[in-house]
């Protein structure tokens, strides 16, 4: 009986299985996630089945002969990221599927070499991964000088600050992986605390058109980005090793990325650099070594509709300051500036002695994003940074080895923005931010604090729109408002307070009178407005025109307001001014260019009119217990900067290419009707490159760089010479002569087993070992610039 029942059950079950309904139909619809427009020609395939169908012009598709149950669909489109969707079939079923059709415009999927632009109408240039890797043993400022119109303000060879079309410092914003750097950028000898090896791409936006990043970018914005993390199970990385002859050292950098198909990823990176004393063509530059360590970790989950990531980076650098730049008295200073060689030359060493800088920078970031169908994308971000700067002077006795300057700057920022791209022709972006910053100068240095204790609060809000007028013409516009408030506690020597007239203008902020010193509590608020408008017109696939007008306002930074005393690593006395107010820039720029495989060109003229422009210039000499130092004072004036960046290239054959770049900017103090100080010299670059892909991607290039003499400069100052018992001219402003440098670079890529590759490169800078001094190198008063240097590069991809 039991056997009979078992047979009956099997027959019934088989009858049920074979009679299951497999004639179901799936009616599907593929639409754009943002604007709900149908997507034609999408490919729909059932996983495990080779059969595939296409969506029609209305985005609709049909799959027949489906059984009840769960199936997984793979949907792909030429302009979208492939998506996998699970569908439960129970009878005839309808399913609406969304794809991200504007994927090429999203930050998290940028790839090296893409044509993605941060702005629509502004002048903008990008350095790709391959070019950045050539500067692994250098720094950010050196790499950026490859972009036409970008120069640098140097303090020797290891402190390099970028200057965009004549403007630098607080007028240039730097964003590291989406976070605005807060690292005392106001110091002339404060280099950006960034490890260039941690970036995969660097974009420079000239001017203040990118309002979402800040309204005070009168000079421009520098963005360091990462490459796209693939959404698949994979692990990959690279290691770079550089050996450098000038400095007799080098650096090593490595990074490793692990990604998963579900969107999770983790990426780690670390680098170390060690160089000894640099060398001019004929002598050692004593105490110019550098030791640097950087590391970062990035992890998160990047999903289609939402995602998050956490990022942390650490940067630690110890930099020697040229021994000959610290002088004992006025006559020694006069002699040093007028001498052809530095006053102190020692044997080569890796030791870094006083004077020197030691800087540590921590950056942490949390970010979350969410996409909303038919609307756009919401971003939320919190970041915290701590920058601690030590500056060491030559001290004796109980103070030997103690820092002369010890500043700790802590900054926290919370920001949110939403990008609305649900409309076919128009896009909108809105954002807000709040920032709190606290500066603590350690009083245990025993030295009067150059920058005081202060608390600073910033709030900002912006709105940006972009309208596609036609297939050829796009318009954009934006507006931004920023509020800043600074609350400081500062000691002034009574004589200095009265000398500057503060006893009449600011008597109400005096907290305590301690005889020879006054404790004051300055509080300042600034309301700044910024705006931008422009257009891009494409005449053809190869020719386009851009035009932009931008209004930008920048509040004075703490150094411009409060500096009062000896800045040790700068070897000068700096005096700020409490009366300084926000500066206002009106900038007009245009760009006309052609970009084709065979040849191309670009012409970028601009005019920047700045009201209440803040500058610092030498005014005299002061004595202190540590010697005689030039006095540099901040002041305001009305200024104009007129310039042009021009470039042209030609691919003569598949193997030979030439590039030519020229940039010039004229800066004028309109109030005094004289030249502005520290305006870059005109620069001409020519390069010829030979490439042979059949020879393991071999390439070699020779670059010629001619830097013209800066013929427009302010007068020198007169100082009293005790030795000569008379006023003499201190040649502190006269620019050096023009100079010409040659640079050679070559590279070859060797493919190894298992998709691994080894790239070998050799670079030679200052090929002819030319003696020269650059106008924007602050150590030009005491020494020649760097001599010839060989760099051997090894890159291993795995």
JSON list of N, CA and C in Angstrom, two decimals, residues 750-796:
[
{"chain": "A", "resi": 750, "resn": "UNK", "atom": "N", "xyz": [57.27, 47.87, -20.37]},
{"chain": "A", "resi": 750, "resn": "UNK", "atom": "CA", "xyz": [57.52, 46.46, -20.62]},
{"chain": "A", "resi": 750, "resn": "UNK", "atom": "C", "xyz": [56.38, 45.63, -20.06]},
{"chain": "A", "resi": 751, "resn": "UNK", "atom": "N", "xyz": [55.70, 44.89, -20.90]},
{"chain": "A", "resi": 751, "resn": "UNK", "atom": "CA", "xyz": [54.60, 44.04, -20.45]},
{"chain": "A", "resi": 751, "resn": "UNK", "atom": "C", "xyz": [55.14, 42.73, -19.90]},
{"chain": "A", "resi": 752, "resn": "UNK", "atom": "N", "xyz": [54.72, 42.39, -18.68]},
{"chain": "A", "resi": 752, "resn": "UNK", "atom": "CA", "xyz": [55.16, 41.17, -18.02]},
{"chain": "A", "resi": 752, "resn": "UNK", "atom": "C", "xyz": [54.03, 40.15, -18.02]},
{"chain": "A", "resi": 753, "resn": "UNK", "atom": "N", "xyz": [54.21, 39.06, -17.33]},
{"chain": "A", "resi": 753, "resn": "UNK", "atom": "CA", "xyz": [53.20, 38.02, -17.28]},
{"chain": "A", "resi": 753, "resn": "UNK", "atom": "C", "xyz": [52.03, 38.43, -16.39]},
{"chain": "A", "resi": 754, "resn": "UNK", "atom": "N", "xyz": [50.89, 37.78, -16.62]},
{"chain": "A", "resi": 754, "resn": "UNK", "atom": "CA", "xyz": [49.70, 37.94, -15.77]},
{"chain": "A", "resi": 754, "resn": "UNK", "atom": "C", "xyz": [49.24, 39.39, -15.69]},
{"chain": "A", "resi": 755, "resn": "UNK", "atom": "N", "xyz": [49.24, 40.08, -16.85]},
{"chain": "A", "resi": 755, "resn": "UNK", "atom": "CA", "xyz": [48.74, 41.46, -16.96]},
{"chain": "A", "resi": 755, "resn": "UNK", "atom": "C", "xyz": [49.55, 42.46, -16.14]},
{"chain": "A", "resi": 756, "resn": "UNK", "atom": "N", "xyz": [50.75, 42.10, -15.77]},
{"chain": "A", "resi": 756, "resn": "UNK", "atom": "CA", "xyz": [51.62, 43.03, -15.04]},
{"chain": "A", "resi": 756, "resn": "UNK", "atom": "C", "xyz": [52.46, 43.81, -16.04]},
{"chain": "A", "resi": 757, "resn": "UNK", "atom": "N", "xyz": [52.94, 44.99, -15.60]},
{"chain": "A", "resi": 757, "resn": "UNK", "atom": "CA", "xyz": [53.74, 45.82, -16.50]},
{"chain": "A", "resi": 757, "resn": "UNK", "atom": "C", "xyz": [54.76, 46.59, -15.69]},
{"chain": "A", "resi": 758, "resn": "UNK", "atom": "N", "xyz": [55.92, 46.82, -16.30]},
{"chain": "A", "resi": 758, "resn": "UNK", "atom": "CA", "xyz": [56.99, 47.61, -15.70]},
{"chain": "A", "resi": 758, "resn": "UNK", "atom": "C", "xyz": [57.29, 48.78, -16.63]},
{"chain": "A", "resi": 759, "resn": "UNK", "atom": "N", "xyz": [57.19, 49.98, -16.10]},
{"chain": "A", "resi": 759, "resn": "UNK", "atom": "CA", "xyz": [57.50, 51.18, -16.86]},
{"chain": "A", "resi": 759, "resn": "UNK", "atom": "C", "xyz": [58.79, 51.77, -16.33]},
{"chain": "A", "resi": 760, "resn": "UNK", "atom": "N", "xyz": [59.73, 52.04, -17.24]},
{"chain": "A", "resi": 760, "resn": "UNK", "atom": "CA", "xyz": [61.03, 52.60, -16.87]},
{"chain": "A", "resi": 760, "resn": "UNK", "atom": "C", "xyz": [61.16, 53.97, -17.53]},
{"chain": "A", "resi": 761, "resn": "UNK", "atom": "N", "xyz": [61.52, 54.98, -16.73]},
{"chain": "A", "resi": 761, "resn": "UNK", "atom": "CA", "xyz": [61.66, 56.33, -17.26]},
{"chain": "A", "resi": 761, "resn": "UNK", "atom": "C", "xyz": [62.94, 56.98, -16.79]},
{"chain": "A", "resi": 762, "resn": "UNK", "atom": "N", "xyz": [63.47, 57.87, -17.60]},
{"chain": "A", "resi": 762, "resn": "UNK", "atom": "CA", "xyz": [64.65, 58.65, -17.24]},
{"chain": "A", "resi": 762, "resn": "UNK", "atom": "C", "xyz": [64.39, 60.11, -17.58]},
{"chain": "A", "resi": 763, "resn": "UNK", "atom": "N", "xyz": [64.57, 60.99, -16.61]},
{"chain": "A", "resi": 763, "resn": "UNK", "atom": "CA", "xyz": [64.39, 62.41, -16.83]},
{"chain": "A", "resi": 763, "resn": "UNK", "atom": "C", "xyz": [65.64, 63.19, -16.43]},
{"chain": "A", "resi": 764, "resn": "UNK", "atom": "N", "xyz": [65.94, 64.25, -17.17]},
{"chain": "A", "resi": 764, "resn": "UNK", "atom": "CA", "xyz": [67.06, 65.13, -16.86]},
{"chain": "A", "resi": 764, "resn": "UNK", "atom": "C", "xyz": [66.56, 66.56, -16.88]},
{"chain": "A", "resi": 765, "resn": "UNK", "atom": "N", "xyz": [66.63, 67.24, -15.75]},
{"chain": "A", "resi": 765, "resn": "UNK", "atom": "CA", "xyz": [66.25, 68.66, -15.69]},
{"chain": "A", "resi": 765, "resn": "UNK", "atom": "C", "xyz": [67.50, 69.52, -15.68]},
{"chain": "A", "resi": 766, "resn": "UNK", "atom": "N", "xyz": [67.36, 70.75, -16.18]},
{"chain": "A", "resi": 766, "resn": "UNK", "atom": "CA", "xyz": [68.50, 71.67, -16.34]},
{"chain": "A", "resi": 766, "resn": "UNK", "atom": "C", "xyz": [69.65, 70.93, -17.01]},
{"chain": "A", "resi": 767, "resn": "UNK", "atom": "N", "xyz": [69.36, 70.43, -18.19]},
{"chain": "A", "resi": 767, "resn": "UNK", "atom": "CA", "xyz": [70.27, 69.54, -18.92]},
{"chain": "A", "resi": 767, "resn": "UNK", "atom": "C", "xyz": [71.67, 70.12, -19.08]},
{"chain": "A", "resi": 768, "resn": "UNK", "atom": "N", "xyz": [71.78, 71.42, -19.30]},
{"chain": "A", "resi": 768, "resn": "UNK", "atom": "CA", "xyz": [73.08, 72.06, -19.54]},
{"chain": "A", "resi": 768, "resn": "UNK", "atom": "C", "xyz": [73.70, 72.62, -18.27]},
{"chain": "A", "resi": 769, "resn": "UNK", "atom": "N", "xyz": [73.10, 72.32, -17.11]},
{"chain": "A", "resi": 769, "resn": "UNK", "atom": "CA", "xyz": [73.62, 72.80, -15.82]},
{"chain": "A", "resi": 769, "resn": "UNK", "atom": "C", "xyz": [73.77, 74.32, -15.81]},
{"chain": "A", "resi": 770, "resn": "UNK", "atom": "N", "xyz": [72.72, 74.99, -16.24]},
{"chain": "A", "resi": 770, "resn": "UNK", "atom": "CA", "xyz": [72.72, 76.45, -16.38]},
{"chain": "A", "resi": 770, "resn": "UNK", "atom": "C", "xyz": [72.63, 77.14, -15.02]},
{"chain": "A", "resi": 771, "resn": "UNK", "atom": "N", "xyz": [73.40, 78.21, -14.85]},
{"chain": "A", "resi": 771, "resn": "UNK", "atom": "CA", "xyz": [73.28, 79.04, -13.66]},
{"chain": "A", "resi": 771, "resn": "UNK", "atom": "C", "xyz": [72.15, 80.05, -13.89]},
{"chain": "A", "resi": 772, "resn": "UNK", "atom": "N", "xyz": [71.20, 80.10, -12.97]},
{"chain": "A", "resi": 772, "resn": "UNK", "atom": "CA", "xyz": [70.09, 81.03, -13.13]},
{"chain": "A", "resi": 772, "resn": "UNK", "atom": "C", "xyz": [69.44, 81.30, -11.78]},
{"chain": "A", "resi": 773, "resn": "UNK", "atom": "N", "xyz": [68.67, 82.38, -11.73]},
{"chain": "A", "resi": 773, "resn": "UNK", "atom": "CA", "xyz": [67.86, 82.72, -10.56]},
{"chain": "A", "resi": 773, "resn": "UNK", "atom": "C", "xyz": [66.49, 83.14, -11.04]},
{"chain": "A", "resi": 774, "resn": "UNK", "atom": "N", "xyz": [65.47, 82.60, -10.40]},
{"chain": "A", "resi": 774, "resn": "UNK", "atom": "CA", "xyz": [64.09, 82.88, -10.80]},
{"chain": "A", "resi": 774, "resn": "UNK", "atom": "C", "xyz": [63.52, 84.00, -9.95]},
{"chain": "A", "resi": 775, "resn": "UNK", "atom": "N", "xyz": [62.79, 84.90, -10.59]},
{"chain": "A", "resi": 775, "resn": "UNK", "atom": "CA", "xyz": [62.24, 86.07, -9.90]},
{"chain": "A", "resi": 775, "resn": "UNK", "atom": "C", "xyz": [61.32, 85.67, -8.75]},
{"chain": "A", "resi": 776, "resn": "UNK", "atom": "N", "xyz": [60.60, 84.56, -8.88]},
{"chain": "A", "resi": 776, "resn": "UNK", "atom": "CA", "xyz": [59.65, 84.15, -7.85]},
{"chain": "A", "resi": 776, "resn": "UNK", "atom": "C", "xyz": [60.21, 83.10, -6.90]},
{"chain": "A", "resi": 777, "resn": "UNK", "atom": "N", "xyz": [61.51, 82.95, -6.86]},
{"chain": "A", "resi": 777, "resn": "UNK", "atom": "CA", "xyz": [62.14, 82.12, -5.83]},
{"chain": "A", "resi": 777, "resn": "UNK", "atom": "C", "xyz": [62.68, 83.06, -4.76]},
{"chain": "A", "resi": 778, "resn": "UNK", "atom": "N", "xyz": [62.14, 82.97, -3.55]},
{"chain": "A", "resi": 778, "resn": "UNK", "atom": "CA", "xyz": [62.48, 83.91, -2.51]},
{"chain": "A", "resi": 778, "resn": "UNK", "atom": "C", "xyz": [63.92, 83.75, -2.02]},
{"chain": "A", "resi": 779, "resn": "UNK", "atom": "N", "xyz": [64.59, 82.68, -2.41]},
{"chain": "A", "resi": 779, "resn": "UNK", "atom": "CA", "xyz": [65.99, 82.51, -2.04]},
{"chain": "A", "resi": 779, "resn": "UNK", "atom": "C", "xyz": [66.94, 82.98, -3.13]},
{"chain": "A", "resi": 780, "resn": "UNK", "atom": "N", "xyz": [66.39, 83.65, -4.15]},
{"chain": "A", "resi": 780, "resn": "UNK", "atom": "CA", "xyz": [67.24, 84.20, -5.21]},
{"chain": "A", "resi": 780, "resn": "UNK", "atom": "C", "xyz": [68.16, 85.29, -4.68]},
{"chain": "A", "resi": 781, "resn": "UNK", "atom": "N", "xyz": [67.82, 85.90, -3.53]},
{"chain": "A", "resi": 781, "resn": "UNK", "atom": "CA", "xyz": [68.69, 86.92, -2.95]},
{"chain": "A", "resi": 781, "resn": "UNK", "atom": "C", "xyz": [70.03, 86.35, -2.53]},
{"chain": "A", "resi": 782, "resn": "UNK", "atom": "N", "xyz": [70.07, 85.03, -2.25]},
{"chain": "A", "resi": 782, "resn": "UNK", "atom": "CA", "xyz": [71.25, 84.45, -1.62]},
{"chain": "A", "resi": 782, "resn": "UNK", "atom": "C", "xyz": [71.94, 83.38, -2.45]},
{"chain": "A", "resi": 783, "resn": "UNK", "atom": "N", "xyz": [71.25, 82.81, -3.43]},
{"chain": "A", "resi": 783, "resn": "UNK", "atom": "CA", "xyz": [71.84, 81.65, -4.11]},
{"chain": "A", "resi": 783, "resn": "UNK", "atom": "C", "xyz": [71.26, 81.46, -5.51]},
{"chain": "A", "resi": 784, "resn": "UNK", "atom": "N", "xyz": [72.00, 80.72, -6.34]},
{"chain": "A", "resi": 784, "resn": "UNK", "atom": "CA", "xyz": [71.48, 80.28, -7.63]},
{"chain": "A", "resi": 784, "resn": "UNK", "atom": "C", "xyz": [70.43, 79.20, -7.42]},
{"chain": "A", "resi": 785, "resn": "UNK", "atom": "N", "xyz": [69.67, 78.95, -8.47]},
{"chain": "A", "resi": 785, "resn": "UNK", "atom": "CA", "xyz": [68.67, 77.88, -8.43]},
{"chain": "A", "resi": 785, "resn": "UNK", "atom": "C", "xyz": [69.33, 76.53, -8.70]},
{"chain": "A", "resi": 786, "resn": "UNK", "atom": "N", "xyz": [68.50, 75.48, -8.80]},
{"chain": "A", "resi": 786, "resn": "UNK", "atom": "CA", "xyz": [69.00, 74.11, -8.88]},
{"chain": "A", "resi": 786, "resn": "UNK", "atom": "C", "xyz": [69.80, 73.85, -10.15]},
{"chain": "A", "resi": 787, "resn": "UNK", "atom": "N", "xyz": [70.82, 73.02, -10.01]},
{"chain": "A", "resi": 787, "resn": "UNK", "atom": "CA", "xyz": [71.61, 72.58, -11.14]},
{"chain": "A", "resi": 787, "resn": "UNK", "atom": "C", "xyz": [71.02, 71.34, -11.78]},
{"chain": "A", "resi": 788, "resn": "UNK", "atom": "N", "xyz": [71.81, 70.68, -12.61]},
{"chain": "A", "resi": 788, "resn": "UNK", "atom": "CA", "xyz": [71.36, 69.50, -13.34]},
{"chain": "A", "resi": 788, "resn": "UNK", "atom": "C", "xyz": [70.94, 68.39, -12.37]},
{"chain": "A", "resi": 789, "resn": "UNK", "atom": "N", "xyz": [69.90, 67.65, -12.77]},
{"chain": "A", "resi": 789, "resn": "UNK", "atom": "CA", "xyz": [69.43, 66.54, -11.95]},
{"chain": "A", "resi": 789, "resn": "UNK", "atom": "C", "xyz": [68.94, 65.41, -12.83]},
{"chain": "A", "resi": 790, "resn": "UNK", "atom": "N", "xyz": [69.36, 64.17, -12.51]},
{"chain": "A", "resi": 790, "resn": "UNK", "atom": "CA", "xyz": [68.90, 62.97, -13.19]},
{"chain": "A", "resi": 790, "resn": "UNK", "atom": "C", "xyz": [67.87, 62.28, -12.30]},
{"chain": "A", "resi": 791, "resn": "UNK", "atom": "N", "xyz": [66.78, 61.82, -12.90]},
{"chain": "A", "resi": 791, "resn": "UNK", "atom": "CA", "xyz": [65.76, 61.08, -12.17]},
{"chain": "A", "resi": 791, "resn": "UNK", "atom": "C", "xyz": [65.46, 59.78, -12.90]},
{"chain": "A", "resi": 792, "resn": "UNK", "atom": "N", "xyz": [65.63, 58.65, -12.21]},
{"chain": "A", "resi": 792, "resn": "UNK", "atom": "CA", "xyz": [65.30, 57.34, -12.76]},
{"chain": "A", "resi": 792, "resn": "UNK", "atom": "C", "xyz": [63.98, 56.89, -12.14]},
{"chain": "A", "resi": 793, "resn": "UNK", "atom": "N", "xyz": [62.99, 56.57, -13.00]},
{"chain": "A", "resi": 793, "resn": "UNK", "atom": "CA", "xyz": [61.66, 56.18, -12.53]},
{"chain": "A", "resi": 793, "resn": "UNK", "atom": "C", "xyz": [61.39, 54.71, -12.86]},
{"chain": "A", "resi": 794, "resn": "UNK", "atom": "N", "xyz": [60.84, 54.01, -11.88]},
{"chain": "A", "resi": 794, "resn": "UNK", "atom": "CA", "xyz": [60.38, 52.64, -12.08]},
{"chain": "A", "resi": 794, "resn": "UNK", "atom": "C", "xyz": [58.94, 52.55, -11.59]},
{"chain": "A", "resi": 795, "resn": "UNK", "atom": "N", "xyz": [58.05, 52.07, -12.45]},
{"chain": "A", "resi": 795, "resn": "UNK", "atom": "CA", "xyz": [56.64, 51.89, -12.06]},
{"chain": "A", "resi": 795, "resn": "UNK", "atom": "C", "xyz": [56.23, 50.46, -12.37]},
{"chain": "A", "resi": 796, "resn": "UNK", "atom": "N", "xyz": [55.71, 49.80, -11.35]},
{"chain": "A", "resi": 796, "resn": "UNK", "atom": "CA", "xyz": [55.29, 48.41, -11.49]},
{"chain": "A", "resi": 796, "resn": "UNK", "atom": "C", "xyz": [53.79, 48.33, -11.26]}
]
